[in-house]
Amino acid sequence: MTFKQVLDIRLDEADLSLHFGPDIFHPITTEKRYLNDVRTSLLNKKALGPDVLYSIAMDVGKKEHVKDLIDRNLLYGIVAYNAGLIGRELVRSQGHMHAVSASCHSSTPEVYEIWQGAAYIYMQEFVNEQPGRCVAILAKPGDIVIVPPNWAHYTVNASQDQKMLFGAWCIRDYAFEYEEIRARQGLAYYPVVEAGTIKWLENPHYQQTGLALKQARAYPDFGLSQKNLYTQYEENPSSFEFVTDPLKYQKCWLDFQP
């Protein structure tokens, strides 16, 4: 699939900084996440790897849409991932669940779109001894992945050699929960590289229920097309109501297929 970028945003791969065109609103500074920030969820807490794992610009878009996005409580973010390994693991986030948002009284979903490189979006239903369904979805430029409310998840750069860049829709008053994940030293599987092959190593702090490896799918059940996510918002601003008001879409979440 060919990805057509519609937002004037450029990644400087040298330092993972993001540069924005004149028609783009964006935060003054780009946040960075460091290796030491994620150690509690790693296979090896003493592992070596890139100091900066990824950079984040939350709340970006075209200046003409600022008011509408605020009114809809909808937020678009851009995240750039470094390449390389953390010990034996691919570069990844530590994993989190979306907390209950005050605005909608529910945990909320997230909608990813890969811009550059390749990613694994790993997700599991629960963070307790029985993790439920565990799924790792491989996504490439133009692919969309939805993570449903209440599912724990992390994002992985699927390449050791290429930087990865993605955009994502989420609710504006998002918040994350980490405590249970950190207590179990991460989620139920670790993405490790052995002899040049990606393997998913079981975390012994969970009872294993098996891991499903999938390709990214289309989401006609959510009314989404194959177009760029931001274009879909421009063409139909209510397209992502399921992100900001997930309780109205309970049937979609009960029947959700990653």
CSV table of C-alpha atoms in Angstrom, one decimal:
chain,number,residue,atom,x,y,z
A,1,MET,CA,0.0,0.0,0.0
A,2,THR,CA,1.3,3.5,-0.9
A,3,PHE,CA,1.0,6.0,1.9
A,4,LYS,CA,0.1,9.6,0.9
A,5,GLN,CA,1.2,12.0,3.6
A,6,VAL,CA,-1.2,15.0,3.9
A,7,LEU,CA,0.3,16.8,6.9
A,8,ASP,CA,3.5,18.8,6.3
A,9,ILE,CA,5.6,17.1,9.0
A,10,ARG,CA,9.2,15.9,8.4
A,11,LEU,CA,11.3,13.6,10.6
A,12,ASP,CA,15.0,14.4,11.1
A,13,GLU,CA,16.4,10.9,11.5
A,14,ALA,CA,19.6,12.2,13.0
A,15,ASP,CA,18.0,13.2,16.3
A,16,LEU,CA,14.4,12.0,16.0
A,17,SER,CA,13.2,15.6,15.9
A,18,LEU,CA,10.1,16.6,14.1
A,19,HIS,CA,9.8,19.7,11.8
A,20,PHE,CA,6.4,21.2,10.9
A,21,GLY,CA,5.2,23.2,7.9
A,22,PRO,CA,3.7,26.7,8.3
A,23,ASP,CA,0.1,25.4,8.1
A,24,ILE,CA,0.5,22.9,11.0
A,25,PHE,CA,-0.2,23.6,14.6
A,26,HIS,CA,2.0,21.7,17.0
A,27,PRO,CA,3.6,21.6,20.5
A,28,ILE,CA,6.5,24.0,21.1
A,29,THR,CA,8.7,21.1,22.1
A,30,THR,CA,8.9,17.4,21.1
A,31,GLU,CA,8.9,15.0,24.0
A,32,LYS,CA,11.4,12.2,24.2
A,33,ARG,CA,11.3,8.8,25.8
A,34,TYR,CA,14.6,7.4,27.0
A,35,LEU,CA,15.8,3.8,27.6
A,36,ASN,CA,15.8,4.4,31.4
A,37,ASP,CA,12.1,5.3,31.2
A,38,VAL,CA,11.1,1.7,30.1
A,39,ARG,CA,13.5,-0.5,32.0
A,40,THR,CA,10.9,-2.0,34.4
A,41,SER,CA,9.1,-3.6,31.4
A,42,LEU,CA,12.1,-5.0,29.6
A,43,LEU,CA,13.2,-8.7,29.4
A,44,ASN,CA,16.5,-7.6,30.7
A,45,LYS,CA,16.4,-4.5,32.9
A,46,LYS,CA,20.1,-3.9,32.5
A,47,ALA,CA,20.0,-4.1,28.7
A,48,LEU,CA,21.9,-1.6,26.5
A,49,GLY,CA,20.3,0.2,23.6
A,50,PRO,CA,19.7,3.6,22.1
A,51,ASP,CA,19.4,6.3,24.8
A,52,VAL,CA,16.5,7.9,23.0
A,53,LEU,CA,13.9,5.3,22.1
A,54,TYR,CA,11.2,7.6,20.6
A,55,SER,CA,10.0,11.2,20.3
A,56,ILE,CA,6.4,12.4,20.5
A,57,ALA,CA,4.5,15.4,19.3
A,58,MET,CA,1.0,15.3,20.7
A,59,ASP,CA,-1.7,17.5,19.3
A,60,VAL,CA,-0.8,18.3,15.8
A,61,GLY,CA,-2.9,19.1,12.7
A,62,LYS,CA,-3.9,21.8,10.2
A,63,LYS,CA,-4.3,25.2,11.8
A,64,GLU,CA,-7.8,25.5,10.2
A,65,HIS,CA,-8.9,22.5,12.3
A,66,VAL,CA,-7.8,23.6,15.8
A,67,LYS,CA,-11.2,24.7,17.0
A,68,ASP,CA,-13.1,21.7,15.6
A,69,LEU,CA,-10.6,19.2,17.1
A,70,ILE,CA,-10.9,20.9,20.5
A,71,ASP,CA,-14.7,20.9,20.2
A,72,ARG,CA,-14.7,17.2,19.3
A,73,ASN,CA,-12.2,16.4,22.1
A,74,LEU,CA,-10.1,14.7,19.4
A,75,LEU,CA,-6.3,14.7,19.2
A,76,TYR,CA,-3.8,13.6,16.6
A,77,GLY,CA,-0.2,12.7,17.6
A,78,ILE,CA,3.0,11.9,15.8
A,79,VAL,CA,5.6,9.5,17.1
A,80,ALA,CA,9.0,8.7,15.7
A,81,TYR,CA,10.9,5.5,16.8
A,82,ASN,CA,14.6,4.9,16.8
A,83,ALA,CA,16.1,1.8,15.2
A,84,GLY,CA,18.3,-0.8,16.8
A,85,LEU,CA,17.9,-3.2,19.7
A,86,ILE,CA,17.5,-3.0,23.5
A,87,GLY,CA,19.6,-6.0,24.5
A,88,ARG,CA,17.8,-8.7,22.5
A,89,GLU,CA,14.5,-6.8,22.1
A,90,LEU,CA,13.4,-4.6,19.3
A,91,VAL,CA,13.0,-0.9,20.2
A,92,ARG,CA,9.6,-0.5,21.8
A,93,SER,CA,7.5,1.4,24.3
A,94,GLN,CA,7.0,0.0,27.8
A,95,GLY,CA,3.3,-0.7,27.3
A,96,HIS,CA,0.2,0.8,28.9
A,97,MET,CA,-3.5,0.8,29.2
A,98,HIS,CA,-5.7,3.8,28.5
A,99,ALA,CA,-7.2,5.1,31.8
A,100,VAL,CA,-10.8,6.1,32.1
A,101,SER,CA,-11.2,9.5,30.7
A,102,ALA,CA,-13.3,12.0,32.6
A,103,SER,CA,-14.9,13.3,29.5
A,104,CYS,CA,-16.4,10.0,28.4
A,105,HIS,CA,-16.3,7.9,31.6
A,106,SER,CA,-14.5,5.0,29.8
A,107,SER,CA,-11.1,3.7,28.8
A,108,THR,CA,-10.6,4.8,25.2
A,109,PRO,CA,-9.3,3.4,22.0
A,110,GLU,CA,-6.4,4.5,19.8
A,111,VAL,CA,-6.2,4.5,16.0
A,112,TYR,CA,-2.7,4.0,14.5
A,113,GLU,CA,-1.5,4.8,11.0
A,114,ILE,CA,2.1,3.9,10.0
A,115,TRP,CA,3.8,6.6,8.0
A,116,GLN,CA,7.3,5.2,7.6
A,117,GLY,CA,9.0,1.9,8.3
A,118,ALA,CA,7.2,-1.0,9.8
A,119,ALA,CA,5.7,-1.5,13.3
A,120,TYR,CA,4.3,-4.3,15.4
A,121,ILE,CA,1.3,-3.2,17.5
A,122,TYR,CA,1.1,-5.7,20.3
A,123,MET,CA,-2.0,-5.9,22.4
A,124,GLN,CA,-3.6,-8.1,25.0
A,125,GLU,CA,-7.0,-8.1,26.7
A,126,PHE,CA,-6.0,-8.1,30.4
A,127,VAL,CA,-3.1,-7.4,32.6
A,128,ASN,CA,-3.4,-10.2,35.1
A,129,GLU,CA,-2.4,-13.9,35.4
A,130,GLN,CA,-4.6,-14.7,32.4
A,131,PRO,CA,-3.9,-12.1,29.7
A,132,GLY,CA,-6.7,-13.3,27.4
A,133,ARG,CA,-6.2,-12.8,23.7
A,134,CYS,CA,-2.6,-11.7,22.8
A,135,VAL,CA,-2.1,-10.3,19.3
A,136,ALA,CA,0.9,-8.8,17.4
A,137,ILE,CA,-0.1,-6.9,14.3
A,138,LEU,CA,2.5,-6.1,11.6
A,139,ALA,CA,1.7,-2.8,10.0
A,140,LYS,CA,3.5,-1.0,7.1
A,141,PRO,CA,3.1,2.5,5.6
A,142,GLY,CA,-0.6,3.3,5.0
A,143,ASP,CA,-1.8,0.5,7.3
A,144,ILE,CA,-4.3,1.3,10.1
A,145,VAL,CA,-4.5,-0.5,13.5
A,146,ILE,CA,-7.2,0.0,16.1
A,147,VAL,CA,-6.4,-0.8,19.8
A,148,PRO,CA,-9.7,-1.1,21.7
A,149,PRO,CA,-10.5,0.3,25.1
A,150,ASN,CA,-9.1,-1.5,28.1
A,151,TRP,CA,-6.6,-3.5,26.1
A,152,ALA,CA,-2.9,-3.2,27.2
A,153,HIS,CA,-0.5,-2.5,24.3
A,154,TYR,CA,2.9,-1.4,23.2
A,155,THR,CA,4.4,-0.3,19.9
A,156,VAL,CA,7.5,-1.9,18.4
A,157,ASN,CA,9.8,-0.7,15.6
A,158,ALA,CA,9.8,-3.9,13.5
A,159,SER,CA,13.1,-3.0,11.9
A,160,GLN,CA,16.6,-2.8,13.5
A,161,ASP,CA,17.8,-0.6,10.7
A,162,GLN,CA,15.1,1.9,9.8
A,163,LYS,CA,13.5,4.6,11.8
A,164,MET,CA,9.7,4.2,12.2
A,165,LEU,CA,7.1,7.0,12.2
A,166,PHE,CA,3.4,6.8,12.9
A,167,GLY,CA,0.3,9.0,13.5
A,168,ALA,CA,-2.5,8.2,15.9
A,169,TRP,CA,-5.9,9.5,16.8
A,170,CYS,CA,-6.8,9.5,20.5
A,171,ILE,CA,-9.0,11.4,23.0
A,172,ARG,CA,-7.7,14.8,24.2
A,173,ASP,CA,-7.9,14.0,27.9
A,174,TYR,CA,-6.0,10.7,27.5
A,175,ALA,CA,-4.1,9.2,30.5
A,176,PHE,CA,-2.2,6.0,30.9
A,177,GLU,CA,-2.0,3.2,33.5
A,178,TYR,CA,1.4,1.5,34.0
A,179,GLU,CA,1.4,0.0,37.5
A,180,GLU,CA,0.2,-3.5,36.8
A,181,ILE,CA,2.3,-3.8,33.7
A,182,ARG,CA,5.5,-2.8,35.5
A,183,ALA,CA,4.6,-5.2,38.4
A,184,ARG,CA,4.7,-8.0,35.9
A,185,GLN,CA,7.8,-6.8,34.2
A,186,GLY,CA,6.0,-5.9,31.0
A,187,LEU,CA,3.3,-7.5,28.9
A,188,ALA,CA,2.9,-11.2,28.1
A,189,TYR,CA,5.4,-11.4,25.2
A,190,TYR,CA,8.8,-9.8,24.4
A,191,PRO,CA,9.8,-9.1,20.8
A,192,VAL,CA,13.4,-10.5,20.6
A,193,VAL,CA,15.7,-11.1,17.7
A,194,GLU,CA,17.5,-14.4,17.5
A,195,ALA,CA,19.8,-15.2,14.5
A,196,GLY,CA,18.2,-12.4,12.6
A,197,THR,CA,14.6,-13.6,13.2
A,198,ILE,CA,12.0,-11.9,15.3
A,199,LYS,CA,10.6,-14.2,18.0
A,200,TRP,CA,8.1,-13.6,20.7
A,201,LEU,CA,9.4,-14.7,24.1
A,202,GLU,CA,7.0,-15.6,26.8
A,203,ASN,CA,6.9,-13.5,30.0
A,204,PRO,CA,6.8,-16.0,32.9
A,205,HIS,CA,4.7,-13.6,35.0
A,206,TYR,CA,1.6,-14.6,32.9
A,207,GLN,CA,0.0,-17.9,32.1
A,208,GLN,CA,0.5,-18.3,28.4
A,209,THR,CA,-2.6,-18.4,26.2
A,210,GLY,CA,-0.8,-18.2,22.9
A,211,LEU,CA,0.1,-15.3,20.6
A,212,ALA,CA,-1.6,-14.6,17.2
A,213,LEU,CA,0.5,-12.9,14.6
A,214,LYS,CA,-1.6,-10.9,12.1
A,215,GLN,CA,-1.3,-8.4,9.3
A,216,ALA,CA,-3.1,-5.1,9.5
A,217,ARG,CA,-6.7,-5.3,8.4
A,218,ALA,CA,-9.3,-2.9,7.0
A,219,TYR,CA,-12.0,-1.5,9.4
A,220,PRO,CA,-15.3,-1.2,7.4
A,221,ASP,CA,-17.0,-2.2,10.7
A,222,PHE,CA,-15.9,1.2,12.1
A,223,GLY,CA,-16.7,3.1,8.9
A,224,LEU,CA,-13.1,3.6,8.0
A,225,SER,CA,-11.6,3.5,4.5
A,226,GLN,CA,-8.1,2.9,3.2
A,227,LYS,CA,-7.5,6.7,2.9
A,228,ASN,CA,-5.1,8.6,5.1
A,229,LEU,CA,-6.6,9.0,8.6
A,230,TYR,CA,-6.4,12.8,8.5
A,231,THR,CA,-8.1,12.9,5.1
A,232,GLN,CA,-10.9,10.7,6.6
A,233,TYR,CA,-11.3,13.3,9.4
A,234,GLU,CA,-11.3,16.2,6.8
A,235,GLU,CA,-13.9,14.5,4.7
A,236,ASN,CA,-16.1,13.4,7.6
A,237,PRO,CA,-15.2,15.1,10.9
A,238,SER,CA,-17.4,12.7,12.9
A,239,SER,CA,-15.5,9.6,11.6
A,240,PHE,CA,-13.6,9.2,14.9
A,241,GLU,CA,-16.5,9.6,17.3
A,242,PHE,CA,-15.8,6.0,18.4
A,243,VAL,CA,-12.5,7.3,19.8
A,244,THR,CA,-14.0,10.1,21.9
A,245,ASP,CA,-17.3,8.4,22.9
A,246,PRO,CA,-16.5,4.7,23.0
A,247,LEU,CA,-19.5,3.8,25.2
A,248,LYS,CA,-21.8,4.5,22.2
A,249,TYR,CA,-20.0,1.7,20.3
A,250,GLN,CA,-20.1,-1.1,22.8
A,251,LYS,CA,-21.2,-3.7,20.3
A,252,CYS,CA,-18.1,-2.9,18.2
A,253,TRP,CA,-15.9,-3.5,21.2
A,254,LEU,CA,-17.6,-6.7,22.4
A,255,ASP,CA,-17.3,-8.2,18.9
A,256,PHE,CA,-13.8,-6.6,18.2
A,257,GLN,CA,-11.4,-8.6,16.1
A,258,PRO,CA,-7.8,-7.3,16.1
